Coordinates of C-alpha atoms in Angstrom, one line a residue:
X880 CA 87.7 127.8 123.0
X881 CA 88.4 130.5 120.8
X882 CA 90.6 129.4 117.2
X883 CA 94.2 130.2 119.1
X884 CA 93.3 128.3 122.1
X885 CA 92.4 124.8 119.6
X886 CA 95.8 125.4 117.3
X887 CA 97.7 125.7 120.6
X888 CA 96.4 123.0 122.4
X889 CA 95.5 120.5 119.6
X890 CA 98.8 121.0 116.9
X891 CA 101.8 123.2 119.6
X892 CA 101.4 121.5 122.6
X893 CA 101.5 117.7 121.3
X894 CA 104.2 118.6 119.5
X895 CA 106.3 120.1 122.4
X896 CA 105.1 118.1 125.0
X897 CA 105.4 114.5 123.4
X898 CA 101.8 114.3 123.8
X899 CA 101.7 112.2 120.1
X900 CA 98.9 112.6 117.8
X901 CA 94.9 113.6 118.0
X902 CA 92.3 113.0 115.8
X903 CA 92.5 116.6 114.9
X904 CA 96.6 116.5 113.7
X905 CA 96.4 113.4 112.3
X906 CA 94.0 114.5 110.1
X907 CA 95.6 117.7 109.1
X908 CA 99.2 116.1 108.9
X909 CA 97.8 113.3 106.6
X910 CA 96.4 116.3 104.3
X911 CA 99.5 118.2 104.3
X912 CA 101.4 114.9 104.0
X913 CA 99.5 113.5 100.8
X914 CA 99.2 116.8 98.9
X915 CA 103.6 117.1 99.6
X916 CA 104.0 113.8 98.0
X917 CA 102.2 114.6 95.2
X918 CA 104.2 118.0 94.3
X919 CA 107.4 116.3 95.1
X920 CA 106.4 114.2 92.4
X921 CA 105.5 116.6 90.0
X922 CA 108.8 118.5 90.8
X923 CA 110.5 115.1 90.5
X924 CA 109.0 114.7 86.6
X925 CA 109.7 118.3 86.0
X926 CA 113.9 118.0 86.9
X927 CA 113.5 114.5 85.0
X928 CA 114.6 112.6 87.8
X929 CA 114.0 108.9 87.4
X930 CA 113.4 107.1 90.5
X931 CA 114.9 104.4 90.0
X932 CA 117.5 102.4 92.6
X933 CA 120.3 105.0 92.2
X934 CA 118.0 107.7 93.6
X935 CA 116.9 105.7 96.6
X936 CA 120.9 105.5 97.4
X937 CA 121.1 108.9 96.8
X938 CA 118.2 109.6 99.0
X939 CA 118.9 107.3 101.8
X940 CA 121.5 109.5 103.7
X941 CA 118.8 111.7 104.5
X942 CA 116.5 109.4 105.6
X943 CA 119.0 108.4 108.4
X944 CA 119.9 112.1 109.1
X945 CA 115.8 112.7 109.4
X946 CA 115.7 109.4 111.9
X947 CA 118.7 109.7 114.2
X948 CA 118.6 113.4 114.6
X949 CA 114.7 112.6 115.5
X950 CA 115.6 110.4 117.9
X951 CA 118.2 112.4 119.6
X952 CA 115.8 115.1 120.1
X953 CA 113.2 112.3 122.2
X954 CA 116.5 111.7 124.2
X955 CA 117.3 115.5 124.7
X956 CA 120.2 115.3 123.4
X957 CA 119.3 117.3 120.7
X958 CA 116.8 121.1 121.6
X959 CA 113.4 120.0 120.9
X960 CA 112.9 123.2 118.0
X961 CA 110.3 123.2 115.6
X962 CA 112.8 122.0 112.8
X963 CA 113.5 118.8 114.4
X964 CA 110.4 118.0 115.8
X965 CA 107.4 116.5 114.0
X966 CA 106.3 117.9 111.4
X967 CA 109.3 120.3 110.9
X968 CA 111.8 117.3 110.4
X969 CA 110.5 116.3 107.4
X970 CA 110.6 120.1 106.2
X971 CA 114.0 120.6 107.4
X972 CA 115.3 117.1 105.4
X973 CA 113.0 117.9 102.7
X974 CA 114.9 121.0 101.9
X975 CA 118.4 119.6 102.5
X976 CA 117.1 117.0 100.1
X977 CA 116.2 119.7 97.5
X978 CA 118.9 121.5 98.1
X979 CA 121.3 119.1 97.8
X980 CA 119.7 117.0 94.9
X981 CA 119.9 120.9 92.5
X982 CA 123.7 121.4 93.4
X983 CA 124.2 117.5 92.1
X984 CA 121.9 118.4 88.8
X985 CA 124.2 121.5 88.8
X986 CA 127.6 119.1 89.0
X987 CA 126.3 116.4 86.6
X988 CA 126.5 119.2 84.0
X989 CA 130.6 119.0 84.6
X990 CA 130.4 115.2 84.5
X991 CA 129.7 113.8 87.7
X992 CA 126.7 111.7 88.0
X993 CA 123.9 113.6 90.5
X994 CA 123.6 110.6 92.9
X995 CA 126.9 110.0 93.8
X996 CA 127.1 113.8 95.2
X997 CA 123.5 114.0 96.4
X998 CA 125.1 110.7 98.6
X999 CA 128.1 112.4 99.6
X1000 CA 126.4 115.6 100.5
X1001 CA 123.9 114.0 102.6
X1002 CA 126.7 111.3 104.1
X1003 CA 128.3 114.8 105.5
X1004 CA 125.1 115.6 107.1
X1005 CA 124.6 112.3 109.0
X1006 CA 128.1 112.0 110.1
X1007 CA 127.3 114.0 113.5
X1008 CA 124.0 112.6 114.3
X1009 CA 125.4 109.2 113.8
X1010 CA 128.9 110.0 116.0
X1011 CA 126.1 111.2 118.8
X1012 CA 123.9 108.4 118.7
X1013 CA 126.3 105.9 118.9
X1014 CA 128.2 107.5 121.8
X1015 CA 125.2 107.9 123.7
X1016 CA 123.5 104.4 123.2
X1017 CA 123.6 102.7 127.0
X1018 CA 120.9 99.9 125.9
X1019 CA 122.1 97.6 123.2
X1020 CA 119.2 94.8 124.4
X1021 CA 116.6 96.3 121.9
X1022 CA 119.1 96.1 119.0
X1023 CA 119.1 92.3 119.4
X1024 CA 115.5 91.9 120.5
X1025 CA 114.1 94.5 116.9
X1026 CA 116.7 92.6 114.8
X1027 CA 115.5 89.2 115.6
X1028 CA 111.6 90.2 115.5
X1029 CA 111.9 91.8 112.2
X1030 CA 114.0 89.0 110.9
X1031 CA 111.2 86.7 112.0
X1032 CA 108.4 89.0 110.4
X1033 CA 109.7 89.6 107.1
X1034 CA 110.8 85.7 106.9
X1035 CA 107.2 84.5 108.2
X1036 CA 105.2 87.1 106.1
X1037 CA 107.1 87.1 103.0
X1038 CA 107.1 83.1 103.0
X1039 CA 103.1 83.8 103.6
X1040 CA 102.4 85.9 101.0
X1041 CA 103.8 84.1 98.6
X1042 CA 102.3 81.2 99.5
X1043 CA 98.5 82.8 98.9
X1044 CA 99.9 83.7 95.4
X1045 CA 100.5 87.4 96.4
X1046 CA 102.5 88.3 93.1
X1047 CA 103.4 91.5 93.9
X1048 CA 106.4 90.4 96.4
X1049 CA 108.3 90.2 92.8
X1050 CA 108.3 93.5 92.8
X1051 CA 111.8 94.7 94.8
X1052 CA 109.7 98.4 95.7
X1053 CA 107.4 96.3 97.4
X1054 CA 108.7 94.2 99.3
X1055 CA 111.1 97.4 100.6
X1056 CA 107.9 99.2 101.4
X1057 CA 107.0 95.6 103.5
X1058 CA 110.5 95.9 105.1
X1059 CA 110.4 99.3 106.2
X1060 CA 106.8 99.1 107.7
X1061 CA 108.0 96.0 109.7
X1062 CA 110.4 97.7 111.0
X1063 CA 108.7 100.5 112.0
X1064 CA 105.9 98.2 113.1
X1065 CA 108.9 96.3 115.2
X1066 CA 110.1 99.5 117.1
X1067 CA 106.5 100.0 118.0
X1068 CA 105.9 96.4 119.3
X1069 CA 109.2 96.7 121.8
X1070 CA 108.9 100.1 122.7
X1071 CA 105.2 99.6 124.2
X1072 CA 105.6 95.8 125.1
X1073 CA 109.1 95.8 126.5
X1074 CA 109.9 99.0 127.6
X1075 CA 107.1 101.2 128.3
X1076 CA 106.9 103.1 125.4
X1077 CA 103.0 104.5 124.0
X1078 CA 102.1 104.4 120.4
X1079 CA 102.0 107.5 119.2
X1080 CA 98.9 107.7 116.2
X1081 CA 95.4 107.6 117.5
X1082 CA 94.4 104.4 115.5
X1083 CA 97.3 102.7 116.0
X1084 CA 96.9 103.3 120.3
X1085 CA 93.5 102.9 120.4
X1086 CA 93.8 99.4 118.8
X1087 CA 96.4 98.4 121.1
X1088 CA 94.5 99.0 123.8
X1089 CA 91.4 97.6 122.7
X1090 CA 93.4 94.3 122.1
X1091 CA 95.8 94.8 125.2
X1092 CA 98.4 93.6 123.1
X1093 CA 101.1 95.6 120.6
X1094 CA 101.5 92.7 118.5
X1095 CA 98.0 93.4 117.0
X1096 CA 100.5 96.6 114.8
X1097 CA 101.6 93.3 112.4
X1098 CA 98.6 92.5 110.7
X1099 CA 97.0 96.4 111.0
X1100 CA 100.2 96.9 108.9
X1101 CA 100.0 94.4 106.4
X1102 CA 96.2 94.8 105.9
X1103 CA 96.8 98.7 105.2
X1104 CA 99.8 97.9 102.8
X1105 CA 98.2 95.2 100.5
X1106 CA 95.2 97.9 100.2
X1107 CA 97.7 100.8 99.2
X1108 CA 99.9 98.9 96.7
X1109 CA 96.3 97.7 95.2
X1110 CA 96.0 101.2 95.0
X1111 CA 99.0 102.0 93.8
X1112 CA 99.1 99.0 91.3
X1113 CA 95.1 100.0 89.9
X1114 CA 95.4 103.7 89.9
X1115 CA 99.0 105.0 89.1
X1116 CA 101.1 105.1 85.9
X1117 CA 103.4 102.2 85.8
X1118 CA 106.2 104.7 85.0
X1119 CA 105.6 106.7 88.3
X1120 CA 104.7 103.5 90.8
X1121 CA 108.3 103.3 92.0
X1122 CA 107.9 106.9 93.2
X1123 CA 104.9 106.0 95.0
X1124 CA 106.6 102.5 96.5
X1125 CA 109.2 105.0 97.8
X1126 CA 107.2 107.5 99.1
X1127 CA 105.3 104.6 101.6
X1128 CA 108.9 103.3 101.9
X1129 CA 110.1 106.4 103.8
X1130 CA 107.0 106.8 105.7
X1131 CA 107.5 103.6 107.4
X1132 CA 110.9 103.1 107.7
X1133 CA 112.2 106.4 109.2
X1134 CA 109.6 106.5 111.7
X1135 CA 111.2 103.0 112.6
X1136 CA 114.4 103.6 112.7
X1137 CA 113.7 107.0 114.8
X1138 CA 111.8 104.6 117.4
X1139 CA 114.3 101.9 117.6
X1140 CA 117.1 104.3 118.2
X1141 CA 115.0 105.8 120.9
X1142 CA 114.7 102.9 122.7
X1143 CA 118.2 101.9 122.6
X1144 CA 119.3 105.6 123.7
X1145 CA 116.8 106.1 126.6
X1146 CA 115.7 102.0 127.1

């Protein structure tokens, strides 16, 4: 297998097939992944943008365009091209992101606060993705089931955490990096158990079936969070944690949402 052959069939055909991840993707992905958070950050701290709770408003928009245009692609509503697909999504919304983010810097020079347009501009962007999921959905079971499972998670594992002492859960970054990987480890839990979904990452899948049971994605997740916010909370400046927080945030919550809309649009 000469170096064309192993790209095509380890990195192009997963991606265009729905094959999910390999040991080989995931590791490159993860590379490509860590070192785009860290010059995001240093792009963040050279436009002095505070992350703070008015950028995560301003951000959010996009996070919903990234998941429900995601989504519509796994239910062919949307072409399966290499900007909506994984890992071009997050290229695509990363540069709307950008783009939008330096006209608001632009306007906030004339008065009007960046994150109030970065919103707006990226609330015109999910207006049509949202219209088409909506009017596809023909499963609104999974809604009810993923509502009432996360409910239950973040109720049980919050109380439980703070029980053992778990200070941290003070801290409203981390318990919406708790939330958003709940979710996504919800979606995960319904799709395989309930409606024949796979998980996609090879860790992830392997452990499920090793355990024969999807459930076992609850305490993986937890296990790998209270190890990164250690991480987070030991090795980063206190000043550019909530970057960091948000950053984990996003990779578990729009992953999430993108599953759970999946399941209600093809059930």
């Amino acid at each position: 297998m000469n170096i064309l052959d192993f790209i095509s069939r380890y990195f192009i055909q997963p991606i265009y097939n729905g094959e999910g991840y390999n040991i080989y993707n995931t590791v490159v992905y993860g590379l490509v992944l860590g070192v785009g958070i860290i010059l995001v950050e240093k792009l963040l701290i050279k436009l002095r943008i505070k992350v703070d709770f008015r950028f995560f408003i301003a951000l959010l928009p996009f996070l919903i365009f990234a998941s429900t245009s995601r989504s519509l692609v796994d239910a062919s509503i949307f072409p399966r091209t290499a900007l909506l697909i994984t890992p071009g999504i997050f290229i695509t919304t990363a540069f709307l992101a950008f783009f939008s983010l330096i006209v608001s810097l632009g306007l906030q020079k004339r008065g009007i606060e960046y994150h109030k347009t970065m919103f707006a501009l990226g609330s015109i962007l999910t207006v049509y993705p949202i219209y088409k999921v909506f009017t596809s959905i023909s499963h609104w079971k999974p809604l009810i089931l993923i509502s009432f499972l996360l409910l239950f998670s973040i109720l049980i594992f919050m109380y439980g955490f703070e029980r053992l002492g778990y200070s941290q859960l003070k801290n409203p970054w981390v318990k919406a990096v708790f939330t958003g990987h709940l979710l996504d480890a919800t979606a995960t839990i319904v799709g395989v158990t309930y409606y024949g979904f796979f998980e996609e990452h090879v860790f992830g899948n392997w452990l499920i079936h090793l355990t024969h049971t999807a459930y076992i994605i609850y305490p993986l997740k937890l296990v790998v969070l209270v190890i990164i916010i250690y991480i987070i909370d030991s090795m980063v400046e206190e000043k550019q944690r909530s970057y960091w927080y948000l950053a984990f945030f996003i990779i578990g919550f729009a992953p999430g949402l993108r599953d759970a809309l999946t399941i209600m649009l093809l059930g």
